[in-house]
Amino acid sequence: MLLFLAALYLSSSLIRAIPIPEALAIGVAELPSPTTCLCPNRRSVWDILWSCLTTIFACSWISIHPNIPAPCEIWWKISRRRLELMFWTLIAPELTILWAMRQWYGARSLAREYHGQGWTKTHGHFLQMGGFLLYKGDAAQETLIPETFKRLLQNGKINFPSITQEKIQDRSKGDGLSKALVVIQTSWFIVQCIARGVQKLDITQLEIVTLAFSLLNGFMYFLWWDKPLDVRCAVPVYLLDQPSQPITIGQDPPNDTDKSIFRRIYSSVIQISGLRVSFVSWCRSGPSQAWNTIKDAEILSKLLAAPVYLVFYLFTRPLDMSNSRRTLSSGGMRVSTFYSIDVGKDLYRSYTISASMAVVFGAIHCIAWSSTFPSDKERVYWRIASVVISSVPCTMIIAGSIGNPKADHSGKTFVGGIAKFAVEFMLVYLLAYVAARFFLLVEGFASLRKLPPGAYTAIEWLSFIPHI
């Protein structure tokens, strides 16, 4: 990881390192295009593109901390899962924040529960991400989720793992220095955007998009700072032939998952739409079973099966990111992609904070409200998309009040009525949100084709240094 980041930095430096001969004569007809810049106080489109791409890559690929894959899992399946995480980070980064928050609360809860055994949040993350694999003799049985881990300990069927925090961190592909480099890269980008604003220089739409990613990335890195990065192998834990002395540990936190915001929203959408088919099981059943469901229910024709499958996927996958606690089936060798333990009362707090971060994420795009766009239509579309991604999380908070145990769920009060109304149109909100996110991301790159002159002016850093 450290070598890769160093290579990115060096390649960026080499792009600007080629000297220009003084004797080179350039006629009027041979002037360079705006994409290339020969002036020290100017920047080119390639400079802007490179800076944004490296920062977006750092936020959406390097910063993501996936769970541990199954033993001997094919490399392309691991890569496909990593690409899916990158996709959702680009389209809905606040959902990645929500997943990270659930894991952070879960790791903290596990660290407190096993504090007497010397566990830290790193141990909690490691158990939660599928870091312990149960063996019976030489045969792997299943990945230990926290519930199974606790039950086996209480029954004396396994010894408590003696792995230290240092050994867990040694399995991680990212150390403190490599993480610091990513934080420095994103922080430096934020500083540049602030400096351009102070000097009244144009900030491109792509830089606005990247700025929003950078700010959320800092919070996400805080949540996952203690989680090992890209671990590929779990630690073996062996079943004992003779039960040992059971270990006394803390009690489980109160189960509050029935009050999950998105699960309640999901149930409400099903009731309102009148569909009796379970979205989640339908999407996970595979193409053949999905087609049989469509054919037997006579809902849609074969030509519409693929688009509907995609829509259901875009709707149900965020449900997993918001509250995925699926119990492993017997013999399961890895936890689910967005797994975390039940965090009890902290779940509603996670939803509220992540939705608030989503509002901030959308509001950042409003910085370009009065910026110069290649066309007036693009400016109008940008404004609409910015309002959508800023307002939808607000409706999620309102609808999420049904996940609050103290909230009125009947819809008879004013707040309850608003929450019920928001739930009824939740699917429309989500589809509009995804469409708006796609547009903002694509428009950020498309706007590079026609930038205002001020966008090519580089920052004069000397103006920030006090001098006479």
Short mmCIF file of C-alpha atoms in Angstrom, two decimals:
data_model
loop_
_atom_site.label_atom_id
_atom_site.label_comp_id
_atom_site.label_asym_id
_atom_site.label_seq_id
_atom_site.Cartn_x
_atom_site.Cartn_y
_atom_site.Cartn_z
CA MET A 1 0.00 0.00 0.00
CA LEU A 2 2.79 2.40 0.95
CA LEU A 3 4.73 1.60 -2.23
CA PHE A 4 1.62 2.15 -4.34
CA LEU A 5 0.98 5.57 -2.82
CA ALA A 6 4.61 6.50 -3.28
CA ALA A 7 4.43 5.49 -6.95
CA LEU A 8 1.36 7.69 -7.42
CA TYR A 9 3.15 10.64 -5.88
CA LEU A 10 6.30 10.15 -7.96
CA SER A 11 4.35 9.76 -11.19
CA SER A 12 2.50 12.97 -10.43
CA SER A 13 5.80 14.76 -9.92
CA LEU A 14 7.34 13.37 -13.10
CA ILE A 15 4.50 14.73 -15.19
CA ARG A 16 5.70 18.26 -14.47
CA ALA A 17 9.41 17.51 -14.47
CA ILE A 18 10.12 17.64 -18.23
CA PRO A 19 12.10 20.83 -18.97
CA ILE A 20 11.03 23.09 -21.82
CA PRO A 21 13.88 24.27 -24.09
CA GLU A 22 14.30 28.04 -24.02
CA ALA A 23 14.94 28.13 -27.75
CA LEU A 24 11.60 26.54 -28.52
CA ALA A 25 9.69 28.94 -30.79
CA ILE A 26 5.92 28.73 -30.74
CA GLY A 27 3.90 30.51 -33.37
CA VAL A 28 0.38 31.81 -32.91
CA ALA A 29 -1.04 28.86 -34.83
CA GLU A 30 0.93 26.43 -32.67
CA LEU A 31 -0.25 27.64 -29.27
CA PRO A 32 -1.00 24.73 -26.93
CA SER A 33 -4.54 23.73 -26.10
CA PRO A 34 -5.99 24.48 -22.66
CA THR A 35 -5.29 20.89 -21.64
CA THR A 36 -1.55 21.57 -21.58
CA CYS A 37 0.05 24.34 -19.57
CA LEU A 38 3.56 25.73 -19.97
CA CYS A 39 3.31 28.52 -17.37
CA PRO A 40 4.46 28.06 -13.77
CA ASN A 41 1.47 29.99 -12.36
CA ARG A 42 -1.06 28.13 -14.49
CA ARG A 43 -2.52 24.64 -14.39
CA SER A 44 -3.92 22.41 -17.10
CA VAL A 45 -6.98 20.20 -17.35
CA TRP A 46 -4.70 17.22 -16.83
CA ASP A 47 -3.44 18.74 -13.57
CA ILE A 48 -7.02 19.13 -12.34
CA LEU A 49 -8.02 15.67 -13.52
CA TRP A 50 -5.00 13.97 -11.96
CA SER A 51 -5.45 15.67 -8.60
CA CYS A 52 -9.15 14.78 -8.45
CA LEU A 53 -8.76 11.19 -9.64
CA THR A 54 -6.03 10.36 -7.13
CA THR A 55 -8.10 11.83 -4.32
CA ILE A 56 -11.30 10.05 -5.39
CA PHE A 57 -9.36 6.79 -5.71
CA ALA A 58 -7.95 7.26 -2.21
CA CYS A 59 -11.47 7.90 -0.86
CA SER A 60 -13.28 5.09 -2.67
CA TRP A 61 -10.72 2.28 -2.92
CA ILE A 62 -7.83 2.67 -0.49
CA SER A 63 -9.94 3.96 2.39
CA ILE A 64 -12.47 1.10 2.28
CA HIS A 65 -11.83 -1.64 4.85
CA PRO A 66 -13.56 -4.83 3.60
CA ASN A 67 -14.33 -7.87 5.72
CA ILE A 68 -12.16 -10.99 5.49
CA PRO A 69 -12.92 -13.26 2.50
CA ALA A 70 -13.53 -16.99 2.75
CA PRO A 71 -10.50 -19.33 2.75
CA CYS A 72 -9.25 -20.08 -0.77
CA GLU A 73 -11.83 -17.73 -2.29
CA ILE A 74 -11.23 -16.94 -5.97
CA TRP A 75 -9.45 -13.63 -6.49
CA TRP A 76 -12.02 -12.24 -8.92
CA LYS A 77 -14.80 -12.69 -6.37
CA ILE A 78 -12.79 -10.69 -3.85
CA SER A 79 -12.12 -8.02 -6.48
CA ARG A 80 -15.78 -7.94 -7.50
CA ARG A 81 -16.80 -7.37 -3.90
CA ARG A 82 -14.21 -4.61 -3.59
CA LEU A 83 -15.54 -2.97 -6.78
CA GLU A 84 -19.05 -3.10 -5.37
CA LEU A 85 -17.84 -1.30 -2.25
CA MET A 86 -16.18 1.29 -4.47
CA PHE A 87 -19.41 1.70 -6.46
CA TRP A 88 -21.53 2.34 -3.38
CA THR A 89 -18.92 4.71 -1.96
CA LEU A 90 -19.11 6.76 -5.16
CA ILE A 91 -22.91 6.67 -5.42
CA ALA A 92 -23.93 6.79 -1.75
CA PRO A 93 -20.89 7.50 0.47
CA GLU A 94 -23.15 8.21 3.44
CA LEU A 95 -24.24 4.55 3.39
CA THR A 96 -20.59 3.54 3.64
CA ILE A 97 -20.34 5.95 6.58
CA LEU A 98 -23.36 4.23 8.14
CA TRP A 99 -21.77 0.80 7.71
CA ALA A 100 -18.50 2.09 9.21
CA MET A 101 -20.38 3.61 12.15
CA ARG A 102 -22.21 0.36 12.88
CA GLN A 103 -18.90 -1.49 12.84
CA TRP A 104 -17.29 1.17 15.04
CA TYR A 105 -20.05 0.88 17.64
CA GLY A 106 -19.88 -2.90 17.36
CA ALA A 107 -16.10 -2.98 17.85
CA ARG A 108 -16.39 -0.68 20.85
CA SER A 109 -19.09 -2.91 22.35
CA LEU A 110 -16.98 -6.05 21.88
CA ALA A 111 -13.91 -4.33 23.34
CA ARG A 112 -15.90 -3.45 26.45
CA GLU A 113 -17.39 -6.93 26.69
CA TYR A 114 -13.97 -8.63 26.58
CA HIS A 115 -12.04 -5.89 28.34
CA GLY A 116 -11.10 -8.32 31.09
CA GLN A 117 -9.27 -10.44 28.50
CA GLY A 118 -7.26 -7.44 27.27
CA TRP A 119 -9.22 -6.80 24.10
CA THR A 120 -9.18 -3.48 22.26
CA LYS A 121 -11.30 -2.04 19.45
CA THR A 122 -8.88 -3.66 17.02
CA HIS A 123 -9.86 -7.07 18.45
CA GLY A 124 -13.52 -6.10 18.21
CA HIS A 125 -13.15 -5.15 14.55
CA PHE A 126 -11.21 -8.35 13.85
CA LEU A 127 -13.92 -10.59 15.33
CA GLN A 128 -16.66 -8.61 13.60
CA MET A 129 -14.99 -8.83 10.17
CA GLY A 130 -14.70 -12.62 10.38
CA GLY A 131 -11.19 -12.86 11.80
CA PHE A 132 -11.63 -16.16 13.66
CA LEU A 133 -12.25 -19.44 11.84
CA LEU A 134 -13.50 -22.45 13.80
CA TYR A 135 -11.65 -25.73 13.24
CA LYS A 136 -12.45 -29.28 14.28
CA GLY A 137 -9.13 -31.02 14.01
CA ASP A 138 -7.72 -30.00 10.62
CA ALA A 139 -11.10 -29.28 9.04
CA ALA A 140 -12.45 -25.75 8.91
CA GLN A 141 -16.03 -25.58 10.18
CA GLU A 142 -17.26 -22.00 9.97
CA THR A 143 -16.36 -18.38 10.56
CA LEU A 144 -17.11 -17.31 14.10
CA ILE A 145 -19.53 -14.43 14.40
CA PRO A 146 -19.65 -12.71 17.82
CA GLU A 147 -22.79 -14.57 18.94
CA THR A 148 -21.31 -18.00 18.16
CA PHE A 149 -17.96 -16.95 19.61
CA LYS A 150 -19.59 -15.97 22.90
CA ARG A 151 -21.72 -19.13 23.10
CA LEU A 152 -18.73 -21.43 22.54
CA LEU A 153 -16.73 -19.57 25.18
CA GLN A 154 -19.54 -19.79 27.72
CA ASN A 155 -19.90 -23.52 27.06
CA GLY A 156 -16.15 -24.04 27.38
CA LYS A 157 -15.86 -25.52 23.87
CA ILE A 158 -13.01 -23.21 22.77
CA ASN A 159 -10.13 -21.48 24.46
CA PHE A 160 -10.06 -17.71 24.41
CA PRO A 161 -7.80 -16.57 21.52
CA SER A 162 -4.52 -15.14 22.78
CA ILE A 163 -3.72 -13.02 19.73
CA THR A 164 -2.40 -9.55 20.57
CA GLN A 165 -3.27 -6.25 18.95
CA GLU A 166 0.21 -6.09 17.42
CA LYS A 167 -0.24 -9.47 15.72
CA ILE A 168 -3.59 -8.40 14.29
CA GLN A 169 -2.11 -5.16 12.97
CA ASP A 170 0.71 -7.18 11.45
CA ARG A 171 -1.87 -8.95 9.27
CA SER A 172 -3.20 -5.61 8.06
CA LYS A 173 -2.08 -4.32 4.65
CA GLY A 174 -2.19 -0.75 5.91
CA ASP A 175 -0.05 0.67 8.70
CA GLY A 176 -0.28 4.05 10.34
CA LEU A 177 2.03 5.66 7.78
CA SER A 178 0.05 4.53 4.73
CA LYS A 179 -3.18 5.65 6.37
CA ALA A 180 -1.56 8.97 7.21
CA LEU A 181 -0.56 9.43 3.56
CA VAL A 182 -4.17 9.03 2.45
CA VAL A 183 -5.30 11.50 5.11
CA ILE A 184 -2.58 13.93 3.98
CA GLN A 185 -3.64 13.58 0.33
CA THR A 186 -7.29 14.32 1.09
CA SER A 187 -6.43 17.08 3.58
CA TRP A 188 -4.11 18.73 1.05
CA PHE A 189 -6.89 18.69 -1.53
CA ILE A 190 -9.28 20.33 0.94
CA VAL A 191 -6.68 23.01 1.73
CA GLN A 192 -6.24 23.74 -1.99
CA CYS A 193 -9.99 24.19 -2.48
CA ILE A 194 -10.18 26.53 0.51
CA ALA A 195 -7.18 28.50 -0.80
CA ARG A 196 -8.81 28.88 -4.22
CA GLY A 197 -11.95 30.17 -2.55
CA VAL A 198 -9.97 32.68 -0.48
CA GLN A 199 -8.20 33.96 -3.61
CA LYS A 200 -11.51 34.17 -5.53
CA LEU A 201 -10.33 31.60 -8.08
CA ASP A 202 -12.76 29.36 -9.94
CA ILE A 203 -13.23 25.88 -8.51
CA THR A 204 -14.27 23.29 -11.09
CA GLN A 205 -17.33 21.10 -10.62
CA LEU A 206 -15.11 18.01 -10.46
CA GLU A 207 -13.17 19.60 -7.60
CA ILE A 208 -16.45 20.27 -5.78
CA VAL A 209 -17.41 16.60 -6.16
CA THR A 210 -13.98 15.53 -4.93
CA LEU A 211 -14.12 17.97 -2.02
CA ALA A 212 -17.34 16.36 -0.81
CA PHE A 213 -15.72 12.92 -0.95
CA SER A 214 -12.65 14.19 0.91
CA LEU A 215 -14.64 15.58 3.83
CA LEU A 216 -16.60 12.36 4.29
CA ASN A 217 -13.42 10.34 3.89
CA GLY A 218 -11.90 11.97 6.96
CA PHE A 219 -14.81 10.87 9.13
CA MET A 220 -14.82 7.39 7.61
CA TYR A 221 -11.11 7.00 8.30
CA PHE A 222 -11.69 7.96 11.93
CA LEU A 223 -14.30 5.21 12.26
CA TRP A 224 -12.07 2.55 10.65
CA TRP A 225 -8.71 3.69 12.04
CA ASP A 226 -8.49 0.63 14.33
CA LYS A 227 -9.91 -1.83 11.77
CA PRO A 228 -7.29 -3.98 9.98
CA LEU A 229 -7.10 -3.30 6.24
CA ASP A 230 -7.44 -5.97 3.56
CA VAL A 231 -6.76 -8.99 5.79
CA ARG A 232 -7.00 -12.20 3.77
CA CYS A 233 -6.54 -14.99 6.35
CA ALA A 234 -8.47 -15.65 9.56
CA VAL A 235 -6.98 -16.93 12.82
CA PRO A 236 -7.80 -20.60 13.56
CA VAL A 237 -9.75 -21.38 16.74
CA TYR A 238 -9.99 -25.08 17.60
CA LEU A 239 -12.89 -26.98 19.12
CA LEU A 240 -11.84 -28.71 22.33
CA ASP A 241 -12.32 -32.43 22.84
CA GLN A 242 -13.03 -31.81 26.52
CA PRO A 243 -14.90 -28.68 27.61
CA SER A 244 -12.71 -26.21 29.48
CA GLN A 245 -13.66 -23.85 32.28
CA PRO A 246 -16.35 -21.51 30.91
CA ILE A 247 -15.43 -17.83 30.70
CA THR A 248 -17.68 -15.30 32.40
CA ILE A 249 -18.28 -12.34 30.14
CA GLY A 250 -20.66 -9.39 29.96
CA GLN A 251 -24.27 -9.50 28.89
CA ASP A 252 -25.51 -8.76 25.40
CA PRO A 253 -26.74 -5.25 24.76
CA PRO A 254 -30.54 -4.96 24.51
CA ASN A 255 -31.82 -6.03 21.12
CA ASP A 256 -33.19 -2.99 19.35
CA THR A 257 -32.92 -4.11 15.76
CA ASP A 258 -36.67 -4.46 15.32
CA LYS A 259 -36.68 -0.69 15.40
CA SER A 260 -34.31 -0.43 12.44
CA ILE A 261 -35.25 2.60 10.39
CA PHE A 262 -34.69 1.10 7.00
CA ARG A 263 -36.32 -2.21 7.91
CA ARG A 264 -39.45 -0.37 8.99
CA ILE A 265 -39.33 1.74 5.84
CA TYR A 266 -38.90 -1.44 3.82
CA SER A 267 -41.91 -3.09 5.48
CA SER A 268 -44.02 0.01 4.94
CA VAL A 269 -43.12 0.14 1.25
CA ILE A 270 -44.13 -3.51 0.86
CA GLN A 271 -47.48 -2.93 2.57
CA ILE A 272 -48.24 0.21 0.59
CA SER A 273 -47.32 -1.27 -2.78
CA GLY A 274 -49.30 -4.44 -2.12
CA LEU A 275 -46.51 -6.73 -3.29
CA ARG A 276 -46.24 -10.02 -1.44
CA VAL A 277 -42.79 -10.91 -2.80
CA SER A 278 -39.85 -10.36 -0.48
CA PHE A 279 -37.47 -7.98 -2.24
CA VAL A 280 -34.36 -9.18 -0.45
CA SER A 281 -34.92 -12.92 -0.93
CA TRP A 282 -36.08 -12.31 -4.50
CA CYS A 283 -32.87 -10.49 -5.40
CA ARG A 284 -30.65 -13.08 -3.72
CA SER A 285 -32.37 -16.11 -5.22
CA GLY A 286 -30.51 -15.97 -8.54
CA PRO A 287 -31.66 -15.28 -12.11
CA SER A 288 -33.56 -18.54 -12.65
CA GLN A 289 -35.54 -18.37 -9.40
CA ALA A 290 -36.14 -14.66 -9.94
CA TRP A 291 -37.61 -15.40 -13.37
CA ASN A 292 -39.85 -18.12 -11.94
CA THR A 293 -41.12 -15.65 -9.36
CA ILE A 294 -41.92 -13.14 -12.08
CA LYS A 295 -43.59 -15.74 -14.29
CA ASP A 296 -45.67 -17.34 -11.53
CA ALA A 297 -46.85 -14.02 -10.13
CA GLU A 298 -47.52 -12.67 -13.62
CA ILE A 299 -46.12 -9.31 -12.54
CA LEU A 300 -43.86 -8.42 -15.42
CA SER A 301 -42.88 -9.73 -18.78
CA LYS A 302 -39.50 -11.23 -19.53
CA LEU A 303 -38.29 -8.07 -21.20
CA LEU A 304 -38.80 -6.08 -18.00
CA ALA A 305 -37.13 -8.60 -15.71
CA ALA A 306 -33.61 -7.19 -15.95
CA PRO A 307 -34.52 -3.51 -15.29
CA VAL A 308 -36.70 -4.48 -12.33
CA TYR A 309 -33.94 -6.68 -10.96
CA LEU A 310 -31.60 -3.69 -11.13
CA VAL A 311 -34.10 -1.41 -9.39
CA PHE A 312 -34.68 -3.95 -6.63
CA TYR A 313 -30.94 -4.35 -6.22
CA LEU A 314 -30.46 -0.58 -5.90
CA PHE A 315 -33.18 -0.58 -3.25
CA THR A 316 -32.30 -3.69 -1.23
CA ARG A 317 -28.52 -3.38 -1.16
CA PRO A 318 -28.70 -0.17 0.88
CA LEU A 319 -30.85 -2.14 3.34
CA ASP A 320 -27.90 -4.48 3.87
CA MET A 321 -25.58 -1.51 4.31
CA SER A 322 -27.93 0.02 6.87
CA ASN A 323 -28.48 -3.06 9.02
CA SER A 324 -26.88 -6.29 7.79
CA ARG A 325 -26.71 -8.78 10.66
CA ARG A 326 -27.47 -11.91 8.68
CA THR A 327 -26.59 -14.98 10.69
CA LEU A 328 -24.23 -17.35 8.94
CA SER A 329 -25.66 -20.63 7.82
CA SER A 330 -23.96 -23.74 9.12
CA GLY A 331 -20.55 -23.97 7.51
CA GLY A 332 -20.45 -20.33 6.40
CA MET A 333 -16.86 -19.32 5.75
CA ARG A 334 -17.19 -15.54 5.77
CA VAL A 335 -19.44 -12.85 7.18
CA SER A 336 -21.62 -10.84 4.81
CA THR A 337 -20.14 -7.86 2.99
CA PHE A 338 -21.80 -5.25 5.22
CA TYR A 339 -21.95 -7.26 8.43
CA SER A 340 -21.87 -5.77 11.91
CA ILE A 341 -23.24 -6.88 15.25
CA ASP A 342 -26.43 -5.55 16.77
CA VAL A 343 -25.44 -2.19 18.27
CA GLY A 344 -28.69 -1.76 20.21
CA LYS A 345 -29.61 1.81 21.04
CA ASP A 346 -26.62 3.12 19.06
CA LEU A 347 -28.31 2.07 15.81
CA TYR A 348 -30.69 5.02 15.69
CA ARG A 349 -27.81 7.36 16.56
CA SER A 350 -25.86 5.90 13.64
CA TYR A 351 -28.73 6.59 11.24
CA THR A 352 -29.10 10.16 12.44
CA ILE A 353 -25.39 10.98 12.20
CA SER A 354 -24.95 9.37 8.78
CA ALA A 355 -28.03 11.18 7.45
CA SER A 356 -26.64 14.45 8.80
CA MET A 357 -23.34 13.74 7.05
CA ALA A 358 -25.32 13.09 3.87
CA VAL A 359 -26.93 16.53 4.15
CA VAL A 360 -23.46 18.08 4.49
CA PHE A 361 -22.27 16.03 1.52
CA GLY A 362 -25.11 17.35 -0.62
CA ALA A 363 -24.73 20.92 0.63
CA ILE A 364 -21.10 20.98 -0.53
CA HIS A 365 -22.31 20.51 -4.10
CA CYS A 366 -24.35 23.69 -3.70
CA ILE A 367 -21.06 25.62 -3.59
CA ALA A 368 -21.15 25.45 -7.40
CA TRP A 369 -24.65 26.99 -7.46
CA SER A 370 -23.48 30.14 -9.26
CA SER A 371 -20.39 28.70 -10.94
CA THR A 372 -19.78 28.82 -14.67
CA PHE A 373 -21.08 25.75 -16.53
CA PRO A 374 -20.64 24.70 -20.16
CA SER A 375 -24.37 25.38 -20.69
CA ASP A 376 -27.33 26.87 -18.84
CA LYS A 377 -29.15 23.53 -18.84
CA GLU A 378 -26.26 21.86 -17.03
CA ARG A 379 -26.33 24.59 -14.39
CA VAL A 380 -30.06 24.02 -13.82
CA TYR A 381 -29.64 20.24 -13.66
CA TRP A 382 -26.73 20.63 -11.23
CA ARG A 383 -28.85 22.80 -8.95
CA ILE A 384 -31.74 20.32 -9.02
CA ALA A 385 -29.44 17.36 -8.33
CA SER A 386 -27.73 19.23 -5.48
CA VAL A 387 -31.09 20.00 -3.87
CA VAL A 388 -32.18 16.36 -4.27
CA ILE A 389 -29.13 14.84 -2.58
CA SER A 390 -29.33 17.45 0.18
CA SER A 391 -33.04 17.03 0.87
CA VAL A 392 -33.49 13.27 0.54
CA PRO A 393 -31.41 12.57 3.69
CA CYS A 394 -33.70 15.02 5.52
CA THR A 395 -36.72 12.94 4.53
CA MET A 396 -34.81 9.87 5.64
CA ILE A 397 -34.40 11.42 9.09
CA ILE A 398 -38.12 12.23 9.20
CA ALA A 399 -39.10 8.78 7.99
CA GLY A 400 -36.51 7.36 10.34
CA SER A 401 -38.48 8.71 13.28
CA ILE A 402 -40.48 5.49 13.01
CA GLY A 403 -37.28 3.75 14.06
CA ASN A 404 -37.23 5.78 17.27
CA PRO A 405 -38.94 3.85 20.08
CA LYS A 406 -40.36 7.12 21.47
CA ALA A 407 -41.78 8.29 18.14
CA ASP A 408 -45.44 8.22 17.16
CA HIS A 409 -45.94 5.50 14.54
CA SER A 410 -49.69 5.89 14.09
CA GLY A 411 -49.52 8.87 11.74
CA LYS A 412 -52.21 10.70 13.77
CA THR A 413 -49.90 13.51 14.89
CA PHE A 414 -48.39 16.10 12.56
CA VAL A 415 -44.88 14.63 12.82
CA GLY A 416 -46.22 11.11 12.53
CA GLY A 417 -48.18 12.10 9.43
CA ILE A 418 -45.08 13.57 7.80
CA ALA A 419 -43.12 10.43 8.63
CA LYS A 420 -45.83 8.23 7.14
CA PHE A 421 -45.95 10.38 4.00
CA ALA A 422 -42.16 10.20 3.67
CA VAL A 423 -42.23 6.42 3.98
CA GLU A 424 -44.87 6.08 1.27
CA PHE A 425 -42.65 7.86 -1.24
CA MET A 426 -39.35 6.43 0.00
CA LEU A 427 -38.73 4.31 -3.10
CA VAL A 428 -39.20 7.38 -5.31
CA TYR A 429 -36.77 9.33 -3.12
CA LEU A 430 -34.13 6.63 -3.33
CA LEU A 431 -34.36 6.34 -7.11
CA ALA A 432 -34.20 10.13 -7.48
CA TYR A 433 -31.19 10.20 -5.17
CA VAL A 434 -29.28 7.59 -7.17
CA ALA A 435 -30.06 9.41 -10.43
CA ALA A 436 -28.92 12.74 -8.97
CA ARG A 437 -25.68 11.22 -7.69
CA PHE A 438 -24.95 9.71 -11.10
CA PHE A 439 -25.54 13.06 -12.79
CA LEU A 440 -23.30 15.02 -10.40
CA LEU A 441 -20.49 12.52 -10.81
CA VAL A 442 -20.72 12.46 -14.61
CA GLU A 443 -21.20 16.23 -14.89
CA GLY A 444 -18.09 16.79 -12.81
CA PHE A 445 -16.02 15.18 -15.57
CA ALA A 446 -18.10 16.53 -18.46
CA SER A 447 -17.68 20.13 -17.30
CA LEU A 448 -13.92 19.89 -17.89
CA ARG A 449 -14.55 20.29 -21.62
CA LYS A 450 -15.24 24.01 -21.18
CA LEU A 451 -13.76 25.69 -18.12
CA PRO A 452 -13.73 29.41 -17.29
CA PRO A 453 -10.33 31.18 -17.57
CA GLY A 454 -10.04 31.51 -13.79
CA ALA A 455 -10.05 27.73 -13.39
CA TYR A 456 -6.61 27.54 -15.04
CA THR A 457 -5.00 29.98 -12.59
CA ALA A 458 -2.83 28.29 -9.99
CA ILE A 459 -2.83 29.25 -6.32
CA GLU A 460 -0.32 31.89 -5.25
CA TRP A 461 0.84 30.35 -2.01
CA LEU A 462 3.16 33.26 -1.20
CA SER A 463 0.11 35.44 -0.57
CA PHE A 464 -0.66 33.31 2.51
CA ILE A 465 2.80 33.94 4.01
CA PRO A 466 3.07 37.15 6.06
CA HIS A 467 5.68 39.45 4.50
CA ILE A 468 6.55 43.11 4.03
#
